[in-house]
Amino acid sequence: MKRLSFLFPLAMSVAFAGVAQAGTLDDVKARGSILCGVSGGLAGFSQPDDKGNWTGIDVDFCRAIAAAVFNDPTKVKFLPLTAKDRFTALQSREIDVLSRNTTWTSSRDTSLGLNFAGVVYYDAQGFMVRKAAKVSSALELSNTTVCVQSGTTTQLNLGDYFRSNNMKYEAVVFNTADEVIKAYESGRCDVFTTDVSQIYAERLKLSKPDDHMILPELISKEPLGPVVRHGDDQWFDIVKWVLFAMINAEEYDVSQKTIDQRLKSDRPDVKRLLGIEGNYGEQLGLTNDWVVRVIRHVGNYGEIFDRNVGANSRLKIERGLNKLWSKGGIQYAPPVR
Amino acid sequence: MSAAFVREQTLAPRPAPFAATGVKAWVGQRLFATPRDIAMTMIGFAAFVLLAMPLIRFLFLDAVWQGENRDACAHVLTGACWPFVAAKFNQFIYGFYPADQLWRPNIVFALGAILLVPLAVPSAPWKRLNAFLFLVVYPVASFVLLTGGNLDAEHFILGYFIRIEDHVDLVWHGMRAAFWLDYAFSSLVLSLAVALIGWLFGTPLSTSLKVMVGLFALLALVIAPADADFGLSWVETREWGGLLVTLVVAVTGIVAALPIGILLALGRRSEMPLVRWASVAFIEFWRGVPLITVLFFATYMLPLFLPGGANIERLVRALIGVALFSGAYMAEVVRGGLAAVPKGQYESAAALGLGYWQTMLLIVLPQALTNVIPGIVNNFIGLFKDTTLVQIVAILDLLGQIRSAFSDPNWASPTTLYTGFAFAGAIYFAFCFAMSRYSLFLERRAGASQLRMEANRT
């Protein structure tokens, strides 16, 4: 039926006008794949590699959902979206889940007919300076020039931060991220600011990345998470619990390496998570071994973090806020029981 | 009669003085003839060295040619990072087209070149067959090759009201009998209806029937190969990208623009008010709206209007938008050409007893289109470069793929950005330059034939 739409769009619309919409999970199962909206190119989050395979933490999250539903992480199709059309694509059912470094804000959650299913990555705006400047805190940045991209909340946060700390600064504004980093490199300004995950990525474009450091102050909250449509609570639950399951798995030390051994564990919480006890998977509309599938194919939260943005990637971003709650961070998931 | 001071034999010609021919003379006359020339030459040479040398250094001398990842390029500040282009080359050309199916776009590229070159060379034979192959067979073949064909069509018109497939469950090479029965029956009904309406207004039944049935039969010949199952796997347009998308958008726009434009231009000069107003409204609407708006509307608004599930693929929506847009612009160019054809030509044609379409096809359009070759090609070049606007609706064309590769941390380096843009620039330049040179050639040829005509006249 999908192929037909290519040729007879109008006829199709007539045909579909009277058909009630089924749940997303049923659509996904009938189609045999999940349609996942991602960013067209964002280091560490969704980025095609040399062979054209998508890599990144946002991408791996969609693969995890596919693993939970189909036991096959390849049954997901990625649709690159711009910042402008990401919500429309979700509303018009062009995608099933939006996993595109989208900041969870009250207005987006309430007024767009969308639900945020959790936080995959706690991002925040930060500052980068040259090590030679001998600055150790953002509070020492008074009377500096700051390179920033125009028309973003980044610019807004920057102004708020300097004003509330009674510091003077001069903003040098550019249209694209590439211009901003080039200007910083050329010495046009002393400070580079954007979200920290992106500072790590942009820093690689500098001729001597190690000569620059990221200051400890974080001046905004940017919780990035997957988004689904309003009105389909089953699908919302699935997306939400795939994320929780990955975080719980890290907490219980269930990883791609240890899964076989942990399947034999006596710990009741591990048994419940892995579906050996209870029928928590079936309650979601999946199978009871859904977490085993996710971990085997994709890994736990710590693994996808390290692989894509953390220690095992080129970005080498610190876990920071994204550490588990038990290790000093704020990543926390409700228990499976 | 002879006089002592008159030579009787012609002198043997001597070679021109050394200083008047050859490289030295050329240089002397063109570059260093006067002090002012000498100064201009020096300035020009200095400008060339200042501008071109850094470019040559960047592209070739300081460039990095080998490497596996950013480590090869990270330390280079003034040279291109070619391994980046090499590593991403397939993505730049094909996007995310499945790696084991790349032979399909390759065949489409090759077939396009094989058919286009003889079509472009005036002395090559079989022009009509060639044009038919390129304009009709090639698009259908490309469609089947690139998407995989096998549309699996179920309903045409009638099928939405009666479930034919419950009674006829026959599938032959991917073509459903139910669909084709539906097609045959529906088209017959439609033809009859049109013929009846025509008959009420005085057109003979057989004439309209012939035209309508012919049209539907032609359409069937286009649908049939697209519906048949050739055993190719289906590749969704969302997986296309890079130069492939750039060319698909540009060629669709270019191929669709001329017929749409000619029809609209004729419509705008028509003496039937309804046709004229409709053409004017269409042209002015599409010319009044920026292409970006058209693409935005097609991509973001249309899906909200269409009922759920009826999503036309993104690229197809963009293609339709581009085709209508470029058609409207082409209409105005063609109208300029039509206006330049002297009235006497129309009158002579009428005096010969030619009808409207004969006059247009045999007398007016050949002259009109020759007149506006530069305008037409100008439009094509503009359209080719405008295709990159599809980026803003998240279709990754050549430039889009290149930009998306910039953020790959595996290749991020100080010169990755410039290298990517240099590569994109080279490709766009090659295509646009070829088009403009070809248009010059055509003009000169048309100019020569015009001269011949005038010579014959006198």
Coordinates of N, CA and C in Angstrom, one line a residue, chain B residues 20 26 34 45-46 49-50 66 70 107 143 152 155 203 222-223 231 246 270 282 314 321 333 367 380 383 417 419 427:
Chain B
A20 N 55.9 39.7 -36.5 CA 54.4 39.8 -36.7 C 53.6 38.6 -36.4
W26 N 52.4 37.7 -30.7 CA 51.1 37.7 -30.0 C 51.3 38.4 -28.6
T34 N 51.9 48.9 -25.6 CA 52.1 50.3 -25.1 C 52.4 50.3 -23.6
F45 N 48.9 40.0 -14.1 CA 49.7 38.9 -13.7 C 49.8 38.8 -12.2
A46 N 50.0 40.0 -11.6 CA 50.1 40.0 -10.1 C 48.9 39.5 -9.5
V49 N 48.6 35.8 -9.8 CA 49.5 35.1 -8.8 C 48.9 35.2 -7.4
L50 N 48.5 36.4 -7.1 CA 48.0 36.6 -5.7 C 46.7 35.7 -5.4
Q66 N 46.4 11.3 1.5 CA 46.2 10.0 2.0 C 45.9 10.0 3.5
R70 N 40.7 11.9 10.7 CA 41.1 13.3 10.9 C 42.6 13.4 11.3
I107 N 23.9 2.6 -13.6 CA 23.3 2.4 -14.9 C 22.5 3.6 -15.4
F143 N 13.1 5.5 -13.3 CA 12.2 5.4 -12.2 C 12.2 3.9 -11.7
D152 N 2.9 -2.1 -7.3 CA 1.9 -2.9 -6.6 C 0.6 -2.1 -6.6
H155 N -5.7 -0.1 -6.9 CA -7.0 0.6 -7.4 C -6.6 1.7 -8.3
T203 N -18.6 18.2 -30.9 CA -17.4 17.5 -31.4 C -17.9 16.1 -31.8
V222 N 3.1 3.8 -19.8 CA 4.1 4.3 -18.8 C 3.9 3.6 -17.4
I223 N 2.6 3.3 -17.1 CA 2.4 2.7 -15.8 C 2.9 1.3 -15.7
G231 N 12.0 -7.9 -10.1 CA 12.9 -8.5 -9.1 C 13.8 -7.6 -8.5
T246 N 20.4 15.7 -6.6 CA 20.6 16.9 -7.3 C 20.2 16.7 -8.8
S270 N -3.4 32.6 -26.0 CA -4.5 32.1 -26.6 C -5.6 33.1 -26.8
F282 N -2.0 30.9 -13.3 CA -1.0 29.9 -12.9 C 0.4 30.5 -12.9
R314 N 8.6 12.6 0.5 CA 9.1 13.9 0.6 C 9.7 14.4 -0.8
G321 N 6.7 20.3 -6.9 CA 6.9 21.7 -6.6 C 7.9 22.4 -7.6
V333 N 9.7 32.8 -20.6 CA 10.8 32.8 -21.6 C 10.3 32.5 -23.0
Q367 N 11.0 28.7 -34.6 CA 11.6 30.0 -34.6 C 11.7 30.6 -33.2
F380 N 17.8 26.8 -17.1 CA 18.2 25.5 -16.7 C 19.4 25.6 -15.7
L383 N 18.1 26.8 -12.5 CA 17.3 25.7 -11.8 C 18.3 24.7 -11.2
L417 N 36.0 21.7 6.1 CA 34.9 22.6 5.5 C 35.2 23.1 4.2
T419 N 37.5 22.0 2.1 CA 37.7 20.9 1.1 C 36.3 20.5 0.6
I427 N 32.0 20.4 -8.8 CA 31.0 19.6 -9.5 C 29.9 20.5 -10.1

